């Protein structure tokens, strides 16, 4: 289970991250990462400065549609993804929104495959975000 401060639950947050966030996809998952407004264009560092305002923790939401499987399969997939993301919260910039969308292949994938795809997607969206001056 994710801590309450790390859960993305409001529909507007899901919508904003999915529409305006940086996207990376793999066979089993697609991730959308949306940074806080002050970090959208300029590169960011993983630490907050003492002079600036402190940002809230990164929040993560999950989308597992009926295309993945029945309720049992969807819930199992969501639990596995939640566990994998919880171990990787430190790589997310403070104040960011992350939406992890499961693809139908996630239902049959092993946990190690899910983790590998999630790692690859997180690495791609965070690398893309860190590069200063990159045009979107």
mmCIF file of N, CA and C in Angstrom:
data_model
loop_
_atom_site.group_PDB
_atom_site.id
_atom_site.type_symbol
_atom_site.label_atom_id
_atom_site.label_comp_id
_atom_site.label_asym_id
_atom_site.label_seq_id
_atom_site.Cartn_x
_atom_site.Cartn_y
_atom_site.Cartn_z
ATOM 1 N N UNK A 1 0.840 -1.184 0.000
ATOM 2 C CA UNK A 1 0.000 0.000 0.000
ATOM 3 C C UNK A 1 0.880 1.240 0.000
ATOM 4 N N UNK A 2 0.503 2.222 -0.776
ATOM 5 C CA UNK A 2 1.212 3.492 -0.783
ATOM 6 C C UNK A 2 0.742 4.348 0.384
ATOM 7 N N UNK A 3 1.626 5.192 0.885
ATOM 8 C CA UNK A 3 1.245 6.129 1.937
ATOM 9 C C UNK A 3 0.210 7.100 1.377
ATOM 10 N N UNK A 4 -0.632 7.630 2.236
ATOM 11 C CA UNK A 4 -1.710 8.518 1.795
ATOM 12 C C UNK A 4 -1.177 9.730 1.038
ATOM 13 N N UNK A 5 -0.028 10.236 1.427
ATOM 14 C CA UNK A 5 0.547 11.397 0.757
ATOM 15 C C UNK A 5 1.075 11.096 -0.636
ATOM 16 N N UNK A 6 1.232 9.815 -0.964
ATOM 17 C CA UNK A 6 1.746 9.421 -2.277
ATOM 18 C C UNK A 6 0.660 8.930 -3.217
ATOM 19 N N UNK A 7 -0.593 8.977 -2.799
ATOM 20 C CA UNK A 7 -1.685 8.476 -3.644
ATOM 21 C C UNK A 7 -2.289 9.592 -4.474
ATOM 22 N N UNK A 8 -2.447 9.333 -5.748
ATOM 23 C CA UNK A 8 -3.135 10.247 -6.648
ATOM 24 C C UNK A 8 -4.558 9.727 -6.778
ATOM 25 N N UNK A 9 -5.516 10.499 -6.267
ATOM 26 C CA UNK A 9 -6.899 10.027 -6.264
ATOM 27 C C UNK A 9 -7.871 10.943 -7.005
ATOM 28 N N UNK A 10 -7.511 12.211 -7.195
ATOM 29 C CA UNK A 10 -8.454 13.132 -7.821
ATOM 30 C C UNK A 10 -8.439 12.971 -9.343
ATOM 31 N N UNK A 11 -9.605 12.966 -9.962
ATOM 32 C CA UNK A 11 -9.693 12.776 -11.419
ATOM 33 C C UNK A 11 -8.945 13.854 -12.209
ATOM 34 N N UNK A 12 -8.912 15.065 -11.698
ATOM 35 C CA UNK A 12 -8.221 16.145 -12.412
ATOM 36 C C UNK A 12 -6.716 15.877 -12.470
ATOM 37 N N UNK A 13 -6.155 15.310 -11.435
ATOM 38 C CA UNK A 13 -4.738 14.957 -11.437
ATOM 39 C C UNK A 13 -4.431 13.882 -12.472
ATOM 40 N N UNK A 14 -5.292 12.863 -12.552
ATOM 41 C CA UNK A 14 -5.135 11.819 -13.569
ATOM 42 C C UNK A 14 -5.202 12.431 -14.966
ATOM 43 N N UNK A 15 -6.196 13.283 -15.168
ATOM 44 C CA UNK A 15 -6.400 13.907 -16.481
ATOM 45 C C UNK A 15 -5.200 14.770 -16.870
ATOM 46 N N UNK A 16 -4.717 15.589 -15.936
ATOM 47 C CA UNK A 16 -3.592 16.476 -16.225
ATOM 48 C C UNK A 16 -2.330 15.677 -16.549
ATOM 49 N N UNK A 17 -2.028 14.666 -15.754
ATOM 50 C CA UNK A 17 -0.830 13.864 -15.996
ATOM 51 C C UNK A 17 -0.919 13.114 -17.321
ATOM 52 N N UNK A 18 -2.094 12.587 -17.631
ATOM 53 C CA UNK A 18 -2.248 11.832 -18.868
ATOM 54 C C UNK A 18 -2.173 12.717 -20.101
ATOM 55 N N UNK A 19 -2.674 13.936 -20.015
ATOM 56 C CA UNK A 19 -2.709 14.808 -21.188
ATOM 57 C C UNK A 19 -1.446 15.632 -21.362
ATOM 58 N N UNK A 20 -0.881 16.139 -20.251
ATOM 59 C CA UNK A 20 0.252 17.058 -20.364
ATOM 60 C C UNK A 20 1.574 16.466 -19.924
ATOM 61 N N UNK A 21 1.558 15.274 -19.356
ATOM 62 C CA UNK A 21 2.787 14.685 -18.830
ATOM 63 C C UNK A 21 3.639 14.038 -19.907
ATOM 64 N N UNK A 22 4.888 13.795 -19.555
ATOM 65 C CA UNK A 22 5.809 13.086 -20.438
ATOM 66 C C UNK A 22 5.435 11.613 -20.414
ATOM 67 N N UNK A 23 5.380 10.987 -21.597
ATOM 68 C CA UNK A 23 4.895 9.626 -21.725
ATOM 69 C C UNK A 23 6.021 8.691 -22.130
ATOM 70 N N UNK A 24 5.996 7.492 -21.554
ATOM 71 C CA UNK A 24 6.901 6.414 -21.964
ATOM 72 C C UNK A 24 6.121 5.117 -21.882
ATOM 73 N N UNK A 25 6.279 4.277 -22.879
ATOM 74 C CA UNK A 25 5.520 3.035 -22.920
ATOM 75 C C UNK A 25 6.401 1.820 -23.065
ATOM 76 N N UNK A 26 5.875 0.711 -22.625
ATOM 77 C CA UNK A 26 6.527 -0.588 -22.766
ATOM 78 C C UNK A 26 5.426 -1.611 -23.063
ATOM 79 N N UNK A 27 5.799 -2.871 -23.117
ATOM 80 C CA UNK A 27 4.827 -3.911 -23.461
ATOM 81 C C UNK A 27 3.731 -4.045 -22.412
ATOM 82 N N UNK A 28 4.077 -3.868 -21.131
ATOM 83 C CA UNK A 28 3.097 -4.119 -20.073
ATOM 84 C C UNK A 28 2.549 -2.861 -19.410
ATOM 85 N N UNK A 29 3.278 -1.736 -19.473
ATOM 86 C CA UNK A 29 2.823 -0.507 -18.808
ATOM 87 C C UNK A 29 3.123 0.720 -19.664
ATOM 88 N N UNK A 30 2.358 1.773 -19.398
ATOM 89 C CA UNK A 30 2.604 3.100 -19.962
ATOM 90 C C UNK A 30 2.619 4.062 -18.780
ATOM 91 N N UNK A 31 3.620 4.946 -18.738
ATOM 92 C CA UNK A 31 3.704 5.914 -17.648
ATOM 93 C C UNK A 31 3.581 7.329 -18.194
ATOM 94 N N UNK A 32 2.950 8.184 -17.402
ATOM 95 C CA UNK A 32 2.817 9.608 -17.707
ATOM 96 C C UNK A 32 3.321 10.362 -16.479
ATOM 97 N N UNK A 33 4.347 11.199 -16.652
ATOM 98 C CA UNK A 33 4.925 11.954 -15.548
ATOM 99 C C UNK A 33 4.714 13.439 -15.792
ATOM 100 N N UNK A 34 4.037 14.104 -14.862
ATOM 101 C CA UNK A 34 3.795 15.540 -14.929
ATOM 102 C C UNK A 34 4.510 16.201 -13.763
ATOM 103 N N UNK A 35 5.360 17.169 -14.092
ATOM 104 C CA UNK A 35 6.116 17.887 -13.068
ATOM 105 C C UNK A 35 5.327 19.068 -12.547
ATOM 106 N N UNK A 36 5.711 19.600 -11.374
ATOM 107 C CA UNK A 36 5.086 20.829 -10.881
ATOM 108 C C UNK A 36 5.352 21.971 -11.862
ATOM 109 N N UNK A 37 4.501 23.006 -11.898
ATOM 110 C CA UNK A 37 4.632 24.080 -12.887
ATOM 111 C C UNK A 37 6.007 24.730 -12.949
ATOM 112 N N UNK A 38 6.689 24.894 -11.853
ATOM 113 C CA UNK A 38 7.997 25.538 -11.862
ATOM 114 C C UNK A 38 9.092 24.702 -12.493
ATOM 115 N N UNK A 39 8.857 23.415 -12.694
ATOM 116 C CA UNK A 39 9.887 22.528 -13.225
ATOM 117 C C UNK A 39 9.575 22.038 -14.624
ATOM 118 N N UNK A 40 8.552 22.565 -15.280
ATOM 119 C CA UNK A 40 8.146 22.039 -16.573
ATOM 120 C C UNK A 40 9.183 22.250 -17.666
ATOM 121 N N UNK A 41 9.786 23.425 -17.738
ATOM 122 C CA UNK A 41 10.686 23.719 -18.839
ATOM 123 C C UNK A 41 12.136 23.543 -18.438
ATOM 124 N N UNK A 42 12.489 24.036 -17.275
ATOM 125 C CA UNK A 42 13.863 24.012 -16.806
ATOM 126 C C UNK A 42 14.153 22.661 -16.197
ATOM 127 N N UNK A 43 15.402 22.204 -16.314
ATOM 128 C CA UNK A 43 15.798 20.949 -15.690
ATOM 129 C C UNK A 43 15.666 21.051 -14.186
ATOM 130 N N UNK A 44 15.458 19.901 -13.529
ATOM 131 C CA UNK A 44 15.273 19.938 -12.088
ATOM 132 C C UNK A 44 16.308 19.072 -11.411
ATOM 133 N N UNK A 45 16.514 19.375 -10.149
ATOM 134 C CA UNK A 45 17.360 18.527 -9.331
ATOM 135 C C UNK A 45 16.453 17.762 -8.387
ATOM 136 N N UNK A 46 16.925 16.652 -7.899
ATOM 137 C CA UNK A 46 16.112 15.830 -7.029
ATOM 138 C C UNK A 46 15.917 16.394 -5.639
ATOM 139 N N UNK A 47 16.652 17.436 -5.296
ATOM 140 C CA UNK A 47 16.530 18.004 -3.959
ATOM 141 C C UNK A 47 15.897 19.375 -4.047
ATOM 142 N N UNK A 48 15.191 19.761 -3.009
ATOM 143 C CA UNK A 48 14.597 21.093 -2.982
ATOM 144 C C UNK A 48 15.562 22.037 -2.279
ATOM 145 N N UNK A 49 15.621 23.267 -2.757
ATOM 146 C CA UNK A 49 16.539 24.231 -2.143
ATOM 147 C C UNK A 49 15.938 24.775 -0.861
ATOM 148 N N UNK A 50 16.794 25.245 0.027
ATOM 149 C CA UNK A 50 16.306 25.747 1.308
ATOM 150 C C UNK A 50 15.603 27.090 1.141
ATOM 151 N N UNK A 51 15.931 27.845 0.066
ATOM 152 C CA UNK A 51 15.316 29.152 -0.132
ATOM 153 C C UNK A 51 13.919 29.026 -0.723
ATOM 154 N N UNK A 52 13.683 28.011 -1.531
ATOM 155 C CA UNK A 52 12.394 27.860 -2.206
ATOM 156 C C UNK A 52 11.383 27.140 -1.339
ATOM 157 N N UNK A 53 10.122 27.166 -1.779
ATOM 158 C CA UNK A 53 9.097 26.457 -1.019
ATOM 159 C C UNK A 53 9.283 24.947 -1.148
ATOM 160 N N UNK A 54 8.930 24.224 -0.108
ATOM 161 C CA UNK A 54 9.054 22.778 -0.157
ATOM 162 C C UNK A 54 7.872 22.214 -0.927
ATOM 163 N N UNK A 55 8.153 21.255 -1.760
ATOM 164 C CA UNK A 55 7.127 20.642 -2.592
ATOM 165 C C UNK A 55 6.566 19.416 -1.886
ATOM 166 N N UNK A 56 5.311 19.097 -2.147
ATOM 167 C CA UNK A 56 4.744 17.875 -1.557
ATOM 168 C C UNK A 56 5.388 16.646 -2.191
ATOM 169 N N UNK A 57 5.153 15.519 -1.604
ATOM 170 C CA UNK A 57 5.707 14.267 -2.127
ATOM 171 C C UNK A 57 5.102 13.958 -3.492
ATOM 172 N N UNK A 58 5.811 13.158 -4.256
ATOM 173 C CA UNK A 58 5.298 12.713 -5.549
ATOM 174 C C UNK A 58 4.054 11.852 -5.313
ATOM 175 N N UNK A 59 3.077 12.002 -6.206
ATOM 176 C CA UNK A 59 1.846 11.217 -6.076
ATOM 177 C C UNK A 59 1.700 10.305 -7.286
ATOM 178 N N UNK A 60 1.204 9.087 -7.040
ATOM 179 C CA UNK A 60 1.120 8.059 -8.077
ATOM 180 C C UNK A 60 -0.297 7.517 -8.133
ATOM 181 N N UNK A 61 -0.801 7.352 -9.359
ATOM 182 C CA UNK A 61 -2.112 6.749 -9.582
ATOM 183 C C UNK A 61 -2.000 5.626 -10.591
ATOM 184 N N UNK A 62 -2.951 4.721 -10.547
ATOM 185 C CA UNK A 62 -2.917 3.538 -11.411
ATOM 186 C C UNK A 62 -4.212 3.438 -12.202
ATOM 187 N N UNK A 63 -4.075 3.037 -13.465
ATOM 188 C CA UNK A 63 -5.224 2.807 -14.336
ATOM 189 C C UNK A 63 -5.108 1.377 -14.841
ATOM 190 N N UNK A 64 -6.080 0.546 -14.477
ATOM 191 C CA UNK A 64 -6.104 -0.839 -14.934
ATOM 192 C C UNK A 64 -7.510 -1.088 -15.470
ATOM 193 N N UNK A 65 -7.647 -1.096 -16.793
ATOM 194 C CA UNK A 65 -8.964 -1.194 -17.414
ATOM 195 C C UNK A 65 -9.442 -2.642 -17.498
ATOM 196 N N UNK A 66 -10.681 -2.801 -17.916
ATOM 197 C CA UNK A 66 -11.254 -4.133 -18.057
ATOM 198 C C UNK A 66 -10.592 -4.941 -19.161
ATOM 199 N N UNK A 67 -9.851 -4.262 -20.039
ATOM 200 C CA UNK A 67 -9.120 -4.979 -21.083
ATOM 201 C C UNK A 67 -8.016 -5.857 -20.497
ATOM 202 N N UNK A 68 -7.585 -5.548 -19.286
ATOM 203 C CA UNK A 68 -6.538 -6.339 -18.632
ATOM 204 C C UNK A 68 -7.087 -7.684 -18.180
ATOM 205 N N UNK A 69 -8.323 -7.718 -17.736
ATOM 206 C CA UNK A 69 -8.913 -8.978 -17.293
ATOM 207 C C UNK A 69 -10.079 -8.735 -16.353
ATOM 208 N N UNK A 70 -10.525 -9.799 -15.709
ATOM 209 C CA UNK A 70 -11.640 -9.664 -14.770
ATOM 210 C C UNK A 70 -11.166 -8.976 -13.488
ATOM 211 N N UNK A 71 -12.046 -8.799 -12.533
ATOM 212 C CA UNK A 71 -11.732 -8.037 -11.319
ATOM 213 C C UNK A 71 -10.558 -8.635 -10.544
ATOM 214 N N UNK A 72 -10.485 -9.944 -10.485
ATOM 215 C CA UNK A 72 -9.400 -10.594 -9.752
ATOM 216 C C UNK A 72 -8.056 -10.283 -10.414
ATOM 217 N N UNK A 73 -8.001 -10.371 -11.725
ATOM 218 C CA UNK A 73 -6.764 -10.120 -12.463
ATOM 219 C C UNK A 73 -6.386 -8.643 -12.372
ATOM 220 N N UNK A 74 -7.369 -7.768 -12.499
ATOM 221 C CA UNK A 74 -7.091 -6.327 -12.411
ATOM 222 C C UNK A 74 -6.542 -5.949 -11.045
ATOM 223 N N UNK A 75 -7.142 -6.458 -9.989
ATOM 224 C CA UNK A 75 -6.679 -6.137 -8.634
ATOM 225 C C UNK A 75 -5.285 -6.702 -8.367
ATOM 226 N N UNK A 76 -5.014 -7.912 -8.839
ATOM 227 C CA UNK A 76 -3.681 -8.494 -8.672
ATOM 228 C C UNK A 76 -2.642 -7.653 -9.420
ATOM 229 N N UNK A 77 -2.977 -7.248 -10.631
ATOM 230 C CA UNK A 77 -2.071 -6.419 -11.430
ATOM 231 C C UNK A 77 -1.808 -5.088 -10.734
ATOM 232 N N UNK A 78 -2.852 -4.483 -10.204
ATOM 233 C CA UNK A 78 -2.701 -3.201 -9.512
ATOM 234 C C UNK A 78 -1.844 -3.348 -8.256
ATOM 235 N N UNK A 79 -2.031 -4.415 -7.499
ATOM 236 C CA UNK A 79 -1.216 -4.650 -6.298
ATOM 237 C C UNK A 79 0.252 -4.819 -6.653
ATOM 238 N N UNK A 80 0.526 -5.575 -7.718
ATOM 239 C CA UNK A 80 1.908 -5.784 -8.133
ATOM 240 C C UNK A 80 2.547 -4.475 -8.586
ATOM 241 N N UNK A 81 1.813 -3.675 -9.346
ATOM 242 C CA UNK A 81 2.340 -2.382 -9.793
ATOM 243 C C UNK A 81 2.563 -1.434 -8.621
ATOM 244 N N UNK A 82 1.617 -1.425 -7.685
ATOM 245 C CA UNK A 82 1.737 -0.550 -6.513
ATOM 246 C C UNK A 82 2.988 -0.910 -5.706
ATOM 247 N N UNK A 83 3.234 -2.188 -5.549
ATOM 248 C CA UNK A 83 4.412 -2.632 -4.807
ATOM 249 C C UNK A 83 5.689 -2.220 -5.540
ATOM 250 N N UNK A 84 5.711 -2.369 -6.848
ATOM 251 C CA UNK A 84 6.893 -2.012 -7.635
ATOM 252 C C UNK A 84 7.151 -0.507 -7.593
ATOM 253 N N UNK A 85 6.093 0.293 -7.658
ATOM 254 C CA UNK A 85 6.253 1.751 -7.648
ATOM 255 C C UNK A 85 6.682 2.224 -6.268
ATOM 256 N N UNK A 86 6.173 1.628 -5.223
ATOM 257 C CA UNK A 86 6.519 2.054 -3.866
ATOM 258 C C UNK A 86 8.025 1.985 -3.636
ATOM 259 N N UNK A 87 8.678 0.983 -4.206
ATOM 260 C CA UNK A 87 10.124 0.838 -4.051
ATOM 261 C C UNK A 87 10.899 1.861 -4.877
ATOM 262 N N UNK A 88 10.225 2.545 -5.815
ATOM 263 C CA UNK A 88 10.903 3.477 -6.722
ATOM 264 C C UNK A 88 10.442 4.919 -6.557
ATOM 265 N N UNK A 89 9.778 5.235 -5.467
ATOM 266 C CA UNK A 89 9.300 6.604 -5.242
ATOM 267 C C UNK A 89 10.440 7.605 -5.140
ATOM 268 N N UNK A 90 11.604 7.172 -4.712
ATOM 269 C CA UNK A 90 12.728 8.090 -4.523
ATOM 270 C C UNK A 90 13.224 8.691 -5.833
ATOM 271 N N UNK A 91 13.001 8.019 -6.962
ATOM 272 C CA UNK A 91 13.487 8.556 -8.242
ATOM 273 C C UNK A 91 12.559 9.615 -8.813
ATOM 274 N N UNK A 92 11.360 9.745 -8.252
ATOM 275 C CA UNK A 92 10.402 10.722 -8.765
ATOM 276 C C UNK A 92 10.667 12.097 -8.164
ATOM 277 N N UNK A 93 10.591 13.144 -8.980
ATOM 278 C CA UNK A 93 10.793 14.499 -8.458
ATOM 279 C C UNK A 93 9.688 14.873 -7.467
ATOM 280 N N UNK A 94 10.010 15.613 -6.411
ATOM 281 C CA UNK A 94 8.984 16.034 -5.444
ATOM 282 C C UNK A 94 7.906 16.867 -6.138
ATOM 283 N N UNK A 95 6.670 16.629 -5.768
ATOM 284 C CA UNK A 95 5.550 17.382 -6.314
ATOM 285 C C UNK A 95 5.049 16.892 -7.658
ATOM 286 N N UNK A 96 5.659 15.844 -8.195
ATOM 287 C CA UNK A 96 5.250 15.358 -9.512
ATOM 288 C C UNK A 96 4.051 14.422 -9.395
ATOM 289 N N UNK A 97 3.377 14.242 -10.539
ATOM 290 C CA UNK A 97 2.263 13.305 -10.647
ATOM 291 C C UNK A 97 2.664 12.213 -11.620
ATOM 292 N N UNK A 98 2.484 10.968 -11.233
ATOM 293 C CA UNK A 98 2.788 9.835 -12.094
ATOM 294 C C UNK A 98 1.543 8.987 -12.247
ATOM 295 N N UNK A 99 1.170 8.711 -13.491
ATOM 296 C CA UNK A 99 0.072 7.790 -13.767
ATOM 297 C C UNK A 99 0.667 6.571 -14.443
ATOM 298 N N UNK A 100 0.398 5.393 -13.887
ATOM 299 C CA UNK A 100 0.861 4.130 -14.452
ATOM 300 C C UNK A 100 -0.365 3.403 -14.991
ATOM 301 N N UNK A 101 -0.363 3.187 -16.310
ATOM 302 C CA UNK A 101 -1.488 2.518 -16.962
ATOM 303 C C UNK A 101 -1.047 1.132 -17.380
ATOM 304 N N UNK A 102 -1.772 0.117 -16.938
ATOM 305 C CA UNK A 102 -1.433 -1.264 -17.267
ATOM 306 C C UNK A 102 -1.981 -1.612 -18.652
ATOM 307 N N UNK A 103 -1.168 -2.270 -19.439
ATOM 308 C CA UNK A 103 -1.576 -2.779 -20.737
ATOM 309 C C UNK A 103 -2.139 -4.185 -20.538
ATOM 310 N N UNK A 104 -2.915 -4.700 -21.497
ATOM 311 C CA UNK A 104 -3.442 -6.066 -21.340
ATOM 312 C C UNK A 104 -2.362 -7.124 -21.124
ATOM 313 N N UNK A 105 -1.166 -6.917 -21.644
ATOM 314 C CA UNK A 105 -0.077 -7.892 -21.457
ATOM 315 C C UNK A 105 0.369 -7.981 -20.001
ATOM 316 N N UNK A 106 0.033 -6.992 -19.185
ATOM 317 C CA UNK A 106 0.432 -7.001 -17.775
ATOM 318 C C UNK A 106 -0.227 -8.139 -17.011
ATOM 319 N N UNK A 107 -1.382 -8.602 -17.472
ATOM 320 C CA UNK A 107 -2.085 -9.666 -16.767
ATOM 321 C C UNK A 107 -1.303 -10.971 -16.785
ATOM 322 N N UNK A 108 -0.593 -11.230 -17.869
ATOM 323 C CA UNK A 108 0.141 -12.493 -17.998
ATOM 324 C C UNK A 108 1.628 -12.358 -17.688
ATOM 325 N N UNK A 109 2.095 -11.158 -17.468
ATOM 326 C CA UNK A 109 3.517 -10.925 -17.228
ATOM 327 C C UNK A 109 3.899 -11.324 -15.810
ATOM 328 N N UNK A 110 5.143 -11.757 -15.665
ATOM 329 C CA UNK A 110 5.639 -12.061 -14.327
ATOM 330 C C UNK A 110 5.964 -10.747 -13.615
ATOM 331 N N UNK A 111 6.183 -10.840 -12.312
ATOM 332 C CA UNK A 111 6.510 -9.643 -11.540
ATOM 333 C C UNK A 111 7.821 -9.027 -12.024
ATOM 334 N N UNK A 112 8.795 -9.843 -12.357
ATOM 335 C CA UNK A 112 10.069 -9.310 -12.825
ATOM 336 C C UNK A 112 9.919 -8.592 -14.158
ATOM 337 N N UNK A 113 9.038 -9.081 -15.033
ATOM 338 C CA UNK A 113 8.788 -8.385 -16.300
ATOM 339 C C UNK A 113 8.117 -7.036 -16.052
ATOM 340 N N UNK A 114 7.140 -7.014 -15.136
ATOM 341 C CA UNK A 114 6.485 -5.751 -14.795
ATOM 342 C C UNK A 114 7.483 -4.742 -14.241
ATOM 343 N N UNK A 115 8.340 -5.193 -13.343
ATOM 344 C CA UNK A 115 9.332 -4.302 -12.741
ATOM 345 C C UNK A 115 10.304 -3.795 -13.802
ATOM 346 N N UNK A 116 10.745 -4.668 -14.690
ATOM 347 C CA UNK A 116 11.687 -4.261 -15.733
ATOM 348 C C UNK A 116 11.059 -3.216 -16.655
ATOM 349 N N UNK A 117 9.807 -3.431 -17.059
ATOM 350 C CA UNK A 117 9.124 -2.460 -17.915
ATOM 351 C C UNK A 117 8.898 -1.140 -17.185
ATOM 352 N N UNK A 118 8.518 -1.215 -15.913
ATOM 353 C CA UNK A 118 8.309 -0.005 -15.127
ATOM 354 C C UNK A 118 9.621 0.767 -14.962
ATOM 355 N N UNK A 119 10.694 0.067 -14.669
ATOM 356 C CA UNK A 119 12.013 0.706 -14.541
ATOM 357 C C UNK A 119 12.392 1.420 -15.834
ATOM 358 N N UNK A 120 12.201 0.740 -16.961
ATOM 359 C CA UNK A 120 12.553 1.314 -18.255
ATOM 360 C C UNK A 120 11.731 2.568 -18.527
ATOM 361 N N UNK A 121 10.446 2.519 -18.259
ATOM 362 C CA UNK A 121 9.576 3.678 -18.485
ATOM 363 C C UNK A 121 9.935 4.832 -17.559
ATOM 364 N N UNK A 122 10.165 4.546 -16.282
ATOM 365 C CA UNK A 122 10.526 5.602 -15.338
ATOM 366 C C UNK A 122 11.861 6.236 -15.712
ATOM 367 N N UNK A 123 12.803 5.412 -16.143
ATOM 368 C CA UNK A 123 14.097 5.950 -16.539
ATOM 369 C C UNK A 123 13.937 6.871 -17.749
ATOM 370 N N UNK A 124 13.114 6.478 -18.709
ATOM 371 C CA UNK A 124 12.937 7.298 -19.907
ATOM 372 C C UNK A 124 12.232 8.609 -19.609
ATOM 373 N N UNK A 125 11.181 8.599 -18.782
ATOM 374 C CA UNK A 125 10.482 9.865 -18.515
ATOM 375 C C UNK A 125 11.299 10.776 -17.615
ATOM 376 N N UNK A 126 12.033 10.222 -16.653
ATOM 377 C CA UNK A 126 12.826 11.092 -15.798
ATOM 378 C C UNK A 126 14.051 11.624 -16.533
ATOM 379 N N UNK A 127 14.660 10.840 -17.421
ATOM 380 C CA UNK A 127 15.777 11.342 -18.233
ATOM 381 C C UNK A 127 15.317 12.458 -19.146
ATOM 382 N N UNK A 128 14.171 12.265 -19.750
ATOM 383 C CA UNK A 128 13.656 13.269 -20.678
ATOM 384 C C UNK A 128 13.339 14.561 -19.946
ATOM 385 N N UNK A 129 12.853 14.453 -18.740
ATOM 386 C CA UNK A 129 12.496 15.629 -17.964
ATOM 387 C C UNK A 129 13.740 16.360 -17.483
ATOM 388 N N UNK A 130 14.793 15.633 -17.138
ATOM 389 C CA UNK A 130 15.991 16.237 -16.566
ATOM 390 C C UNK A 130 16.755 17.071 -17.594
ATOM 391 N N UNK A 131 16.669 16.734 -18.876
ATOM 392 C CA UNK A 131 17.427 17.450 -19.893
ATOM 393 C C UNK A 131 16.943 18.880 -20.024
ATOM 394 N N UNK A 132 17.750 19.888 -19.658
ATOM 395 C CA UNK A 132 17.319 21.279 -19.762
ATOM 396 C C UNK A 132 17.270 21.729 -21.212
ATOM 397 N N UNK A 133 16.295 22.578 -21.500
ATOM 398 C CA UNK A 133 16.175 23.186 -22.823
ATOM 399 C C UNK A 133 15.606 22.282 -23.888
ATOM 400 N N UNK A 134 15.125 21.125 -23.527
ATOM 401 C CA UNK A 134 14.568 20.219 -24.522
ATOM 402 C C UNK A 134 13.190 20.703 -24.949
ATOM 403 N N UNK A 135 12.943 20.749 -26.241
ATOM 404 C CA UNK A 135 11.624 21.136 -26.745
ATOM 405 C C UNK A 135 10.680 19.974 -26.617
ATOM 406 N N UNK A 136 9.486 20.247 -26.243
ATOM 407 C CA UNK A 136 8.503 19.187 -26.052
ATOM 408 C C UNK A 136 7.743 18.875 -27.270
#
